[in-house]
């Protein structure tokens, strides 16, 4: 790969891909998932007593 | 279903340090571990390419993390610790699936289900679609480095892989992602649908 092609690829990555990847770093989980995990923690605590 | 936890089945009680009650440990778990759920869920969605499997993966991750929380050292990197568990849960499920009759679909990674709408609504359809077409080994490396911002050394520990292998996977994953993304960007996604 020549120098110009590498520069072009890096430019695409830096300007178009990297910011989009950072934008999908987090995703709001559905409430039912949070509820299931909260129930698991509560059950774990009650099992201790 | 990945999870071993089921509503109504209580997880094994934790063995807490003498100085901390179970309620205090649970409160600390909620305080430190639960804020990572959005990152874990996003990673699970991108890794499994399926919202239902992603929920199972995150639930099982938190179940194992909760059970093992007495082994976590307060003040260390809880994010890396949780991602290590997530990766192991995924690897276990993958190994199990390869032994089952449903192996073919997983091995060849058939069509991805639609990504959750809240991700697509932010205008990231093109990159998500391209990312989900990268083979999982390389996709995971790119996600951990370029989405979740872990260092090479952290990724090596999370995936229990030599740093050199991690670097190679990231390089190959990035190359594939760029090659998949560019046509999608030029055509506004038509290349994917064609």
mmCIF file with all atom_site columns, N, CA and C in Angstrom, chain B residues 46-114:
data_model
loop_
_atom_site.group_PDB
_atom_site.id
_atom_site.type_symbol
_atom_site.label_atom_id
_atom_site.label_alt_id
_atom_site.label_comp_id
_atom_site.label_asym_id
_atom_site.label_entity_id
_atom_site.label_seq_id
_atom_site.pdbx_PDB_ins_code
_atom_site.Cartn_x
_atom_site.Cartn_y
_atom_site.Cartn_z
_atom_site.occupancy
_atom_site.B_iso_or_equiv
_atom_site.pdbx_formal_charge
_atom_site.auth_seq_id
_atom_site.auth_comp_id
_atom_site.auth_asym_id
_atom_site.auth_atom_id
_atom_site.pdbx_PDB_model_num
ATOM 1   N N  . UNK B 1 46  ? -23.524 -5.258  20.370 1.00 0.00 ? 46  UNK B N  1
ATOM 2   C CA . UNK B 1 46  ? -22.634 -5.282  19.200 1.00 0.00 ? 46  UNK B CA 1
ATOM 3   C C  . UNK B 1 46  ? -21.982 -6.650  19.045 1.00 0.00 ? 46  UNK B C  1
ATOM 4   N N  . UNK B 1 47  ? -21.722 -7.329  20.162 1.00 0.00 ? 47  UNK B N  1
ATOM 5   C CA . UNK B 1 47  ? -21.051 -8.627  20.099 1.00 0.00 ? 47  UNK B CA 1
ATOM 6   C C  . UNK B 1 47  ? -21.998 -9.722  19.644 1.00 0.00 ? 47  UNK B C  1
ATOM 7   N N  . UNK B 1 48  ? -23.184 -9.773  20.263 1.00 0.00 ? 48  UNK B N  1
ATOM 8   C CA . UNK B 1 48  ? -24.127 -10.849 19.936 1.00 0.00 ? 48  UNK B CA 1
ATOM 9   C C  . UNK B 1 48  ? -24.951 -10.534 18.702 1.00 0.00 ? 48  UNK B C  1
ATOM 10  N N  . UNK B 1 49  ? -25.091 -9.247  18.383 1.00 0.00 ? 49  UNK B N  1
ATOM 11  C CA . UNK B 1 49  ? -25.890 -8.745  17.255 1.00 0.00 ? 49  UNK B CA 1
ATOM 12  C C  . UNK B 1 49  ? -27.369 -9.093  17.433 1.00 0.00 ? 49  UNK B C  1
ATOM 13  N N  . UNK B 1 50  ? -27.775 -9.174  18.664 1.00 0.00 ? 50  UNK B N  1
ATOM 14  C CA . UNK B 1 50  ? -29.134 -9.639  18.935 1.00 0.00 ? 50  UNK B CA 1
ATOM 15  C C  . UNK B 1 50  ? -29.535 -9.129  20.319 1.00 0.00 ? 50  UNK B C  1
ATOM 16  N N  . UNK B 1 51  ? -30.602 -8.350  20.395 1.00 0.00 ? 51  UNK B N  1
ATOM 17  C CA . UNK B 1 51  ? -30.970 -7.709  21.658 1.00 0.00 ? 51  UNK B CA 1
ATOM 18  C C  . UNK B 1 51  ? -31.314 -8.714  22.756 1.00 0.00 ? 51  UNK B C  1
ATOM 19  N N  . UNK B 1 52  ? -31.992 -9.799  22.401 1.00 0.00 ? 52  UNK B N  1
ATOM 20  C CA . UNK B 1 52  ? -32.380 -10.779 23.420 1.00 0.00 ? 52  UNK B CA 1
ATOM 21  C C  . UNK B 1 52  ? -31.146 -11.480 23.993 1.00 0.00 ? 52  UNK B C  1
ATOM 22  N N  . UNK B 1 53  ? -30.225 -11.871 23.119 1.00 0.00 ? 53  UNK B N  1
ATOM 23  C CA . UNK B 1 53  ? -28.986 -12.505 23.598 1.00 0.00 ? 53  UNK B CA 1
ATOM 24  C C  . UNK B 1 53  ? -28.155 -11.521 24.413 1.00 0.00 ? 53  UNK B C  1
ATOM 25  N N  . UNK B 1 54  ? -28.195 -10.247 24.008 1.00 0.00 ? 54  UNK B N  1
ATOM 26  C CA . UNK B 1 54  ? -27.438 -9.228  24.741 1.00 0.00 ? 54  UNK B CA 1
ATOM 27  C C  . UNK B 1 54  ? -27.970 -9.088  26.164 1.00 0.00 ? 54  UNK B C  1
ATOM 28  N N  . UNK B 1 55  ? -29.277 -9.114  26.317 1.00 0.00 ? 55  UNK B N  1
ATOM 29  C CA . UNK B 1 55  ? -29.862 -9.037  27.666 1.00 0.00 ? 55  UNK B CA 1
ATOM 30  C C  . UNK B 1 55  ? -29.412 -10.222 28.510 1.00 0.00 ? 55  UNK B C  1
ATOM 31  N N  . UNK B 1 56  ? -29.461 -11.414 27.926 1.00 0.00 ? 56  UNK B N  1
ATOM 32  C CA . UNK B 1 56  ? -29.016 -12.604 28.662 1.00 0.00 ? 56  UNK B CA 1
ATOM 33  C C  . UNK B 1 56  ? -27.549 -12.504 29.053 1.00 0.00 ? 56  UNK B C  1
ATOM 34  N N  . UNK B 1 57  ? -26.757 -12.002 28.128 1.00 0.00 ? 57  UNK B N  1
ATOM 35  C CA . UNK B 1 57  ? -25.324 -11.885 28.386 1.00 0.00 ? 57  UNK B CA 1
ATOM 36  C C  . UNK B 1 57  ? -25.044 -10.911 29.531 1.00 0.00 ? 57  UNK B C  1
ATOM 37  N N  . UNK B 1 58  ? -25.717 -9.790  29.519 1.00 0.00 ? 58  UNK B N  1
ATOM 38  C CA . UNK B 1 58  ? -25.504 -8.793  30.585 1.00 0.00 ? 58  UNK B CA 1
ATOM 39  C C  . UNK B 1 58  ? -26.032 -9.326  31.914 1.00 0.00 ? 58  UNK B C  1
ATOM 40  N N  . UNK B 1 59  ? -27.170 -9.975  31.876 1.00 0.00 ? 59  UNK B N  1
ATOM 41  C CA . UNK B 1 59  ? -27.733 -10.522 33.122 1.00 0.00 ? 59  UNK B CA 1
ATOM 42  C C  . UNK B 1 59  ? -26.794 -11.557 33.725 1.00 0.00 ? 59  UNK B C  1
ATOM 43  N N  . UNK B 1 60  ? -26.293 -12.450 32.910 1.00 0.00 ? 60  UNK B N  1
ATOM 44  C CA . UNK B 1 60  ? -25.378 -13.479 33.414 1.00 0.00 ? 60  UNK B CA 1
ATOM 45  C C  . UNK B 1 60  ? -24.071 -12.855 33.912 1.00 0.00 ? 60  UNK B C  1
ATOM 46  N N  . UNK B 1 61  ? -23.633 -11.810 33.228 1.00 0.00 ? 61  UNK B N  1
ATOM 47  C CA . UNK B 1 61  ? -22.424 -11.103 33.673 1.00 0.00 ? 61  UNK B CA 1
ATOM 48  C C  . UNK B 1 61  ? -22.618 -10.535 35.072 1.00 0.00 ? 61  UNK B C  1
ATOM 49  N N  . UNK B 1 62  ? -23.744 -9.867  35.290 1.00 0.00 ? 62  UNK B N  1
ATOM 50  C CA . UNK B 1 62  ? -24.000 -9.290  36.611 1.00 0.00 ? 62  UNK B CA 1
ATOM 51  C C  . UNK B 1 62  ? -24.216 -10.380 37.661 1.00 0.00 ? 62  UNK B C  1
ATOM 52  N N  . UNK B 1 63  ? -24.803 -11.477 37.259 1.00 0.00 ? 63  UNK B N  1
ATOM 53  C CA . UNK B 1 63  ? -24.990 -12.580 38.209 1.00 0.00 ? 63  UNK B CA 1
ATOM 54  C C  . UNK B 1 63  ? -23.639 -13.109 38.690 1.00 0.00 ? 63  UNK B C  1
ATOM 55  N N  . UNK B 1 64  ? -22.748 -13.371 37.731 1.00 0.00 ? 64  UNK B N  1
ATOM 56  C CA . UNK B 1 64  ? -21.423 -13.885 38.114 1.00 0.00 ? 64  UNK B CA 1
ATOM 57  C C  . UNK B 1 64  ? -20.635 -12.830 38.891 1.00 0.00 ? 64  UNK B C  1
ATOM 58  N N  . UNK B 1 65  ? -20.767 -11.580 38.469 1.00 0.00 ? 65  UNK B N  1
ATOM 59  C CA . UNK B 1 65  ? -20.040 -10.505 39.159 1.00 0.00 ? 65  UNK B CA 1
ATOM 60  C C  . UNK B 1 65  ? -20.514 -10.383 40.598 1.00 0.00 ? 65  UNK B C  1
ATOM 61  N N  . UNK B 1 66  ? -21.815 -10.481 40.784 1.00 0.00 ? 66  UNK B N  1
ATOM 62  C CA . UNK B 1 66  ? -22.374 -10.361 42.135 1.00 0.00 ? 66  UNK B CA 1
ATOM 63  C C  . UNK B 1 66  ? -21.874 -11.495 43.019 1.00 0.00 ? 66  UNK B C  1
ATOM 64  N N  . UNK B 1 67  ? -21.864 -12.682 42.476 1.00 0.00 ? 67  UNK B N  1
ATOM 65  C CA . UNK B 1 67  ? -21.397 -13.837 43.252 1.00 0.00 ? 67  UNK B CA 1
ATOM 66  C C  . UNK B 1 67  ? -19.919 -13.726 43.591 1.00 0.00 ? 67  UNK B C  1
ATOM 67  N N  . UNK B 1 68  ? -19.161 -13.105 42.706 1.00 0.00 ? 68  UNK B N  1
ATOM 68  C CA . UNK B 1 68  ? -17.704 -13.042 42.898 1.00 0.00 ? 68  UNK B CA 1
ATOM 69  C C  . UNK B 1 68  ? -17.258 -11.708 43.485 1.00 0.00 ? 68  UNK B C  1
ATOM 70  N N  . UNK B 1 69  ? -18.205 -10.883 43.905 1.00 0.00 ? 69  UNK B N  1
ATOM 71  C CA . UNK B 1 69  ? -17.854 -9.506  44.273 1.00 0.00 ? 69  UNK B CA 1
ATOM 72  C C  . UNK B 1 69  ? -16.931 -9.444  45.482 1.00 0.00 ? 69  UNK B C  1
ATOM 73  N N  . UNK B 1 70  ? -16.978 -10.433 46.342 1.00 0.00 ? 70  UNK B N  1
ATOM 74  C CA . UNK B 1 70  ? -16.075 -10.406 47.499 1.00 0.00 ? 70  UNK B CA 1
ATOM 75  C C  . UNK B 1 70  ? -14.617 -10.592 47.068 1.00 0.00 ? 70  UNK B C  1
ATOM 76  N N  . UNK B 1 71  ? -14.411 -11.070 45.839 1.00 0.00 ? 71  UNK B N  1
ATOM 77  C CA . UNK B 1 71  ? -13.051 -11.212 45.332 1.00 0.00 ? 71  UNK B CA 1
ATOM 78  C C  . UNK B 1 71  ? -12.560 -9.982  44.590 1.00 0.00 ? 71  UNK B C  1
ATOM 79  N N  . UNK B 1 72  ? -13.458 -9.010  44.414 1.00 0.00 ? 72  UNK B N  1
ATOM 80  C CA . UNK B 1 72  ? -13.063 -7.763  43.736 1.00 0.00 ? 72  UNK B CA 1
ATOM 81  C C  . UNK B 1 72  ? -12.444 -6.806  44.755 1.00 0.00 ? 72  UNK B C  1
ATOM 82  N N  . UNK B 1 73  ? -11.297 -6.252  44.417 1.00 0.00 ? 73  UNK B N  1
ATOM 83  C CA . UNK B 1 73  ? -10.614 -5.328  45.319 1.00 0.00 ? 73  UNK B CA 1
ATOM 84  C C  . UNK B 1 73  ? -11.148 -3.916  45.118 1.00 0.00 ? 73  UNK B C  1
ATOM 85  N N  . UNK B 1 74  ? -11.767 -3.327  46.144 1.00 0.00 ? 74  UNK B N  1
ATOM 86  C CA . UNK B 1 74  ? -12.306 -1.973  46.003 1.00 0.00 ? 74  UNK B CA 1
ATOM 87  C C  . UNK B 1 74  ? -11.234 -0.990  45.527 1.00 0.00 ? 74  UNK B C  1
ATOM 88  N N  . UNK B 1 75  ? -11.642 -0.110  44.651 1.00 0.00 ? 75  UNK B N  1
ATOM 89  C CA . UNK B 1 75  ? -10.719 0.911   44.173 1.00 0.00 ? 75  UNK B CA 1
ATOM 90  C C  . UNK B 1 75  ? -9.929  0.492   42.943 1.00 0.00 ? 75  UNK B C  1
ATOM 91  N N  . UNK B 1 76  ? -10.010 -0.779  42.571 1.00 0.00 ? 76  UNK B N  1
ATOM 92  C CA . UNK B 1 76  ? -9.338  -1.193  41.331 1.00 0.00 ? 76  UNK B CA 1
ATOM 93  C C  . UNK B 1 76  ? -10.305 -0.981  40.160 1.00 0.00 ? 76  UNK B C  1
ATOM 94  N N  . UNK B 1 77  ? -9.949  -1.475  39.001 1.00 0.00 ? 77  UNK B N  1
ATOM 95  C CA . UNK B 1 77  ? -10.683 -1.145  37.781 1.00 0.00 ? 77  UNK B CA 1
ATOM 96  C C  . UNK B 1 77  ? -11.933 -2.016  37.619 1.00 0.00 ? 77  UNK B C  1
ATOM 97  N N  . UNK B 1 78  ? -13.055 -1.541  38.140 1.00 0.00 ? 78  UNK B N  1
ATOM 98  C CA . UNK B 1 78  ? -14.265 -2.368  38.088 1.00 0.00 ? 78  UNK B CA 1
ATOM 99  C C  . UNK B 1 78  ? -14.766 -2.526  36.655 1.00 0.00 ? 78  UNK B C  1
ATOM 100 N N  . UNK B 1 79  ? -14.495 -1.530  35.849 1.00 0.00 ? 79  UNK B N  1
ATOM 101 C CA . UNK B 1 79  ? -14.933 -1.596  34.457 1.00 0.00 ? 79  UNK B CA 1
ATOM 102 C C  . UNK B 1 79  ? -14.241 -2.765  33.740 1.00 0.00 ? 79  UNK B C  1
ATOM 103 N N  . UNK B 1 80  ? -12.937 -2.836  33.882 1.00 0.00 ? 80  UNK B N  1
ATOM 104 C CA . UNK B 1 80  ? -12.191 -3.936  33.249 1.00 0.00 ? 80  UNK B CA 1
ATOM 105 C C  . UNK B 1 80  ? -12.601 -5.271  33.861 1.00 0.00 ? 80  UNK B C  1
ATOM 106 N N  . UNK B 1 81  ? -12.865 -5.278  35.159 1.00 0.00 ? 81  UNK B N  1
ATOM 107 C CA . UNK B 1 81  ? -13.277 -6.515  35.833 1.00 0.00 ? 81  UNK B CA 1
ATOM 108 C C  . UNK B 1 81  ? -14.603 -7.019  35.266 1.00 0.00 ? 81  UNK B C  1
ATOM 109 N N  . UNK B 1 82  ? -15.558 -6.110  35.082 1.00 0.00 ? 82  UNK B N  1
ATOM 110 C CA . UNK B 1 82  ? -16.861 -6.502  34.545 1.00 0.00 ? 82  UNK B CA 1
ATOM 111 C C  . UNK B 1 82  ? -16.755 -6.944  33.075 1.00 0.00 ? 82  UNK B C  1
ATOM 112 N N  . UNK B 1 83  ? -15.941 -6.246  32.301 1.00 0.00 ? 83  UNK B N  1
ATOM 113 C CA . UNK B 1 83  ? -15.780 -6.639  30.901 1.00 0.00 ? 83  UNK B CA 1
ATOM 114 C C  . UNK B 1 83  ? -15.077 -7.994  30.781 1.00 0.00 ? 83  UNK B C  1
ATOM 115 N N  . UNK B 1 84  ? -14.191 -8.294  31.729 1.00 0.00 ? 84  UNK B N  1
ATOM 116 C CA . UNK B 1 84  ? -13.553 -9.611  31.725 1.00 0.00 ? 84  UNK B CA 1
ATOM 117 C C  . UNK B 1 84  ? -14.607 -10.700 31.931 1.00 0.00 ? 84  UNK B C  1
ATOM 118 N N  . UNK B 1 85  ? -15.509 -10.452 32.867 1.00 0.00 ? 85  UNK B N  1
ATOM 119 C CA . UNK B 1 85  ? -16.579 -11.430 33.121 1.00 0.00 ? 85  UNK B CA 1
ATOM 120 C C  . UNK B 1 85  ? -17.483 -11.530 31.888 1.00 0.00 ? 85  UNK B C  1
ATOM 121 N N  . UNK B 1 86  ? -17.845 -10.387 31.323 1.00 0.00 ? 86  UNK B N  1
ATOM 122 C CA . UNK B 1 86  ? -18.691 -10.396 30.114 1.00 0.00 ? 86  UNK B CA 1
ATOM 123 C C  . UNK B 1 86  ? -18.047 -11.231 29.009 1.00 0.00 ? 86  UNK B C  1
ATOM 124 N N  . UNK B 1 87  ? -16.763 -11.020 28.813 1.00 0.00 ? 87  UNK B N  1
ATOM 125 C CA . UNK B 1 87  ? -16.064 -11.752 27.755 1.00 0.00 ? 87  UNK B CA 1
ATOM 126 C C  . UNK B 1 87  ? -16.064 -13.256 28.037 1.00 0.00 ? 87  UNK B C  1
ATOM 127 N N  . UNK B 1 88  ? -15.855 -13.623 29.312 1.00 0.00 ? 88  UNK B N  1
ATOM 128 C CA . UNK B 1 88  ? -15.842 -15.052 29.662 1.00 0.00 ? 88  UNK B CA 1
ATOM 129 C C  . UNK B 1 88  ? -17.220 -15.683 29.495 1.00 0.00 ? 88  UNK B C  1
ATOM 130 N N  . UNK B 1 89  ? -18.248 -14.950 29.876 1.00 0.00 ? 89  UNK B N  1
ATOM 131 C CA . UNK B 1 89  ? -19.613 -15.474 29.704 1.00 0.00 ? 89  UNK B CA 1
ATOM 132 C C  . UNK B 1 89  ? -19.884 -15.706 28.217 1.00 0.00 ? 89  UNK B C  1
ATOM 133 N N  . UNK B 1 90  ? -19.497 -14.744 27.412 1.00 0.00 ? 90  UNK B N  1
ATOM 134 C CA . UNK B 1 90  ? -19.699 -14.873 25.969 1.00 0.00 ? 90  UNK B CA 1
ATOM 135 C C  . UNK B 1 90  ? -18.909 -16.056 25.411 1.00 0.00 ? 90  UNK B C  1
ATOM 136 N N  . UNK B 1 91  ? -17.668 -16.193 25.854 1.00 0.00 ? 91  UNK B N  1
ATOM 137 C CA . UNK B 1 91  ? -16.833 -17.295 25.365 1.00 0.00 ? 91  UNK B CA 1
ATOM 138 C C  . UNK B 1 91  ? -17.425 -18.639 25.780 1.00 0.00 ? 91  UNK B C  1
ATOM 139 N N  . UNK B 1 92  ? -17.928 -18.712 27.012 1.00 0.00 ? 92  UNK B N  1
ATOM 140 C CA . UNK B 1 92  ? -18.550 -19.964 27.477 1.00 0.00 ? 92  UNK B CA 1
ATOM 141 C C  . UNK B 1 92  ? -19.766 -20.296 26.619 1.00 0.00 ? 92  UNK B C  1
ATOM 142 N N  . UNK B 1 93  ? -20.597 -19.279 26.350 1.00 0.00 ? 93  UNK B N  1
ATOM 143 C CA . UNK B 1 93  ? -21.802 -19.498 25.549 1.00 0.00 ? 93  UNK B CA 1
ATOM 144 C C  . UNK B 1 93  ? -21.437 -19.915 24.128 1.00 0.00 ? 93  UNK B C  1
ATOM 145 N N  . UNK B 1 94  ? -20.390 -19.290 23.613 1.00 0.00 ? 94  UNK B N  1
ATOM 146 C CA . UNK B 1 94  ? -19.958 -19.603 22.253 1.00 0.00 ? 94  UNK B CA 1
ATOM 147 C C  . UNK B 1 94  ? -19.471 -21.049 22.161 1.00 0.00 ? 94  UNK B C  1
ATOM 148 N N  . UNK B 1 95  ? -18.668 -21.470 23.161 1.00 0.00 ? 95  UNK B N  1
ATOM 149 C CA . UNK B 1 95  ? -18.181 -22.850 23.177 1.00 0.00 ? 95  UNK B CA 1
ATOM 150 C C  . UNK B 1 95  ? -19.344 -23.834 23.279 1.00 0.00 ? 95  UNK B C  1
ATOM 151 N N  . UNK B 1 96  ? -20.302 -23.471 24.152 1.00 0.00 ? 96  UNK B N  1
ATOM 152 C CA . UNK B 1 96  ? -21.458 -24.338 24.340 1.00 0.00 ? 96  UNK B CA 1
ATOM 153 C C  . UNK B 1 96  ? -22.260 -24.444 23.039 1.00 0.00 ? 96  UNK B C  1
ATOM 154 N N  . UNK B 1 97  ? -22.438 -23.325 22.353 1.00 0.00 ? 97  UNK B N  1
ATOM 155 C CA . UNK B 1 97  ? -23.213 -23.317 21.109 1.00 0.00 ? 97  UNK B CA 1
ATOM 156 C C  . UNK B 1 97  ? -22.525 -24.143 20.029 1.00 0.00 ? 97  UNK B C  1
ATOM 157 N N  . UNK B 1 98  ? -21.198 -24.128 20.050 1.00 0.00 ? 98  UNK B N  1
ATOM 158 C CA . UNK B 1 98  ? -20.470 -24.892 19.027 1.00 0.00 ? 98  UNK B CA 1
ATOM 159 C C  . UNK B 1 98  ? -20.645 -26.391 19.212 1.00 0.00 ? 98  UNK B C  1
ATOM 160 N N  . UNK B 1 99  ? -20.999 -26.784 20.440 1.00 0.00 ? 99  UNK B N  1
ATOM 161 C CA . UNK B 1 99  ? -21.221 -28.204 20.691 1.00 0.00 ? 99  UNK B CA 1
ATOM 162 C C  . UNK B 1 99  ? -22.669 -28.610 20.420 1.00 0.00 ? 99  UNK B C  1
ATOM 163 N N  . UNK B 1 100 ? -23.516 -27.607 20.158 1.00 0.00 ? 100 UNK B N  1
ATOM 164 C CA . UNK B 1 100 ? -24.933 -27.894 19.973 1.00 0.00 ? 100 UNK B CA 1
ATOM 165 C C  . UNK B 1 100 ? -25.275 -27.971 18.492 1.00 0.00 ? 100 UNK B C  1
ATOM 166 N N  . UNK B 1 101 ? -26.464 -28.481 18.141 1.00 0.00 ? 101 UNK B N  1
ATOM 167 C CA . UNK B 1 101 ? -26.845 -28.581 16.729 1.00 0.00 ? 101 UNK B CA 1
ATOM 168 C C  . UNK B 1 101 ? -27.016 -27.232 16.055 1.00 0.00 ? 101 UNK B C  1
ATOM 169 N N  . UNK B 1 102 ? -27.061 -26.137 16.848 1.00 0.00 ? 102 UNK B N  1
ATOM 170 C CA . UNK B 1 102 ? -27.254 -24.819 16.247 1.00 0.00 ? 102 UNK B CA 1
ATOM 171 C C  . UNK B 1 102 ? -25.930 -24.179 15.863 1.00 0.00 ? 102 UNK B C  1
ATOM 172 N N  . UNK B 1 103 ? -24.892 -24.972 15.826 1.00 0.00 ? 103 UNK B N  1
ATOM 173 C CA . UNK B 1 103 ? -23.543 -24.462 15.594 1.00 0.00 ? 103 UNK B CA 1
ATOM 174 C C  . UNK B 1 103 ? -23.427 -23.669 14.296 1.00 0.00 ? 103 UNK B C  1
ATOM 175 N N  . UNK B 1 104 ? -24.065 -24.155 13.257 1.00 0.00 ? 104 UNK B N  1
ATOM 176 C CA . UNK B 1 104 ? -23.824 -23.603 11.932 1.00 0.00 ? 104 UNK B CA 1
ATOM 177 C C  . UNK B 1 104 ? -24.143 -22.118 11.870 1.00 0.00 ? 104 UNK B C  1
ATOM 178 N N  . UNK B 1 105 ? -25.282 -21.745 12.441 1.00 0.00 ? 105 UNK B N  1
ATOM 179 C CA . UNK B 1 105 ? -25.657 -20.339 12.337 1.00 0.00 ? 105 UNK B CA 1
ATOM 180 C C  . UNK B 1 105 ? -24.662 -19.449 13.069 1.00 0.00 ? 105 UNK B C  1
ATOM 181 N N  . UNK B 1 106 ? -24.224 -19.877 14.257 1.00 0.00 ? 106 UNK B N  1
ATOM 182 C CA . UNK B 1 106 ? -23.272 -19.061 15.007 1.00 0.00 ? 106 UNK B CA 1
ATOM 183 C C  . UNK B 1 106 ? -21.915 -19.011 14.315 1.00 0.00 ? 106 UNK B C  1
ATOM 184 N N  . UNK B 1 107 ? -21.472 -20.189 13.836 1.00 0.00 ? 107 UNK B N  1
ATOM 185 C CA . UNK B 1 107 ? -20.134 -20.243 13.257 1.00 0.00 ? 107 UNK B CA 1
ATOM 186 C C  . UNK B 1 107 ? -20.042 -19.341 12.026 1.00 0.00 ? 107 UNK B C  1
ATOM 187 N N  . UNK B 1 108 ? -21.057 -19.379 11.213 1.00 0.00 ? 108 UNK B N  1
ATOM 188 C CA . UNK B 1 108 ? -21.017 -18.575 10.000 1.00 0.00 ? 108 UNK B CA 1
ATOM 189 C C  . UNK B 1 108 ? -21.651 -17.194 10.187 1.00 0.00 ? 108 UNK B C  1
ATOM 190 N N  . UNK B 1 109 ? -22.121 -16.958 11.394 1.00 0.00 ? 109 UNK B N  1
ATOM 191 C CA . UNK B 1 109 ? -22.663 -15.648 11.737 1.00 0.00 ? 109 UNK B CA 1
ATOM 192 C C  . UNK B 1 109 ? -23.659 -15.175 10.690 1.00 0.00 ? 109 UNK B C  1
ATOM 193 N N  . UNK B 1 110 ? -24.828 -15.756 10.732 1.00 0.00 ? 110 UNK B N  1
ATOM 194 C CA . UNK B 1 110 ? -25.890 -15.405 9.796  1.00 0.00 ? 110 UNK B CA 1
ATOM 195 C C  . UNK B 1 110 ? -26.320 -13.961 9.930  1.00 0.00 ? 110 UNK B C  1
ATOM 196 N N  . UNK B 1 111 ? -27.368 -13.579 9.219  1.00 0.00 ? 111 UNK B N  1
ATOM 197 C CA . UNK B 1 111 ? -27.769 -12.179 9.211  1.00 0.00 ? 111 UNK B CA 1
ATOM 198 C C  . UNK B 1 111 ? -28.026 -11.664 10.618 1.00 0.00 ? 111 UNK B C  1
ATOM 199 N N  . UNK B 1 112 ? -27.540 -10.489 10.862 1.00 0.00 ? 112 UNK B N  1
ATOM 200 C CA . UNK B 1 112 ? -27.758 -9.887  12.178 1.00 0.00 ? 112 UNK B CA 1
ATOM 201 C C  . UNK B 1 112 ? -29.198 -9.423  12.286 1.00 0.00 ? 112 UNK B C  1
ATOM 202 N N  . UNK B 1 113 ? -29.737 -9.517  13.502 1.00 0.00 ? 113 UNK B N  1
ATOM 203 C CA . UNK B 1 113 ? -31.043 -8.911  13.731 1.00 0.00 ? 113 UNK B CA 1
ATOM 204 C C  . UNK B 1 113 ? -30.860 -7.402  13.797 1.00 0.00 ? 113 UNK B C  1
ATOM 205 N N  . UNK B 1 114 ? -31.952 -6.679  13.608 1.00 0.00 ? 114 UNK B N  1
ATOM 206 C CA . UNK B 1 114 ? -31.848 -5.232  13.670 1.00 0.00 ? 114 UNK B CA 1
ATOM 207 C C  . UNK B 1 114 ? -31.303 -4.805  15.013 1.00 0.00 ? 114 UNK B C  1
#
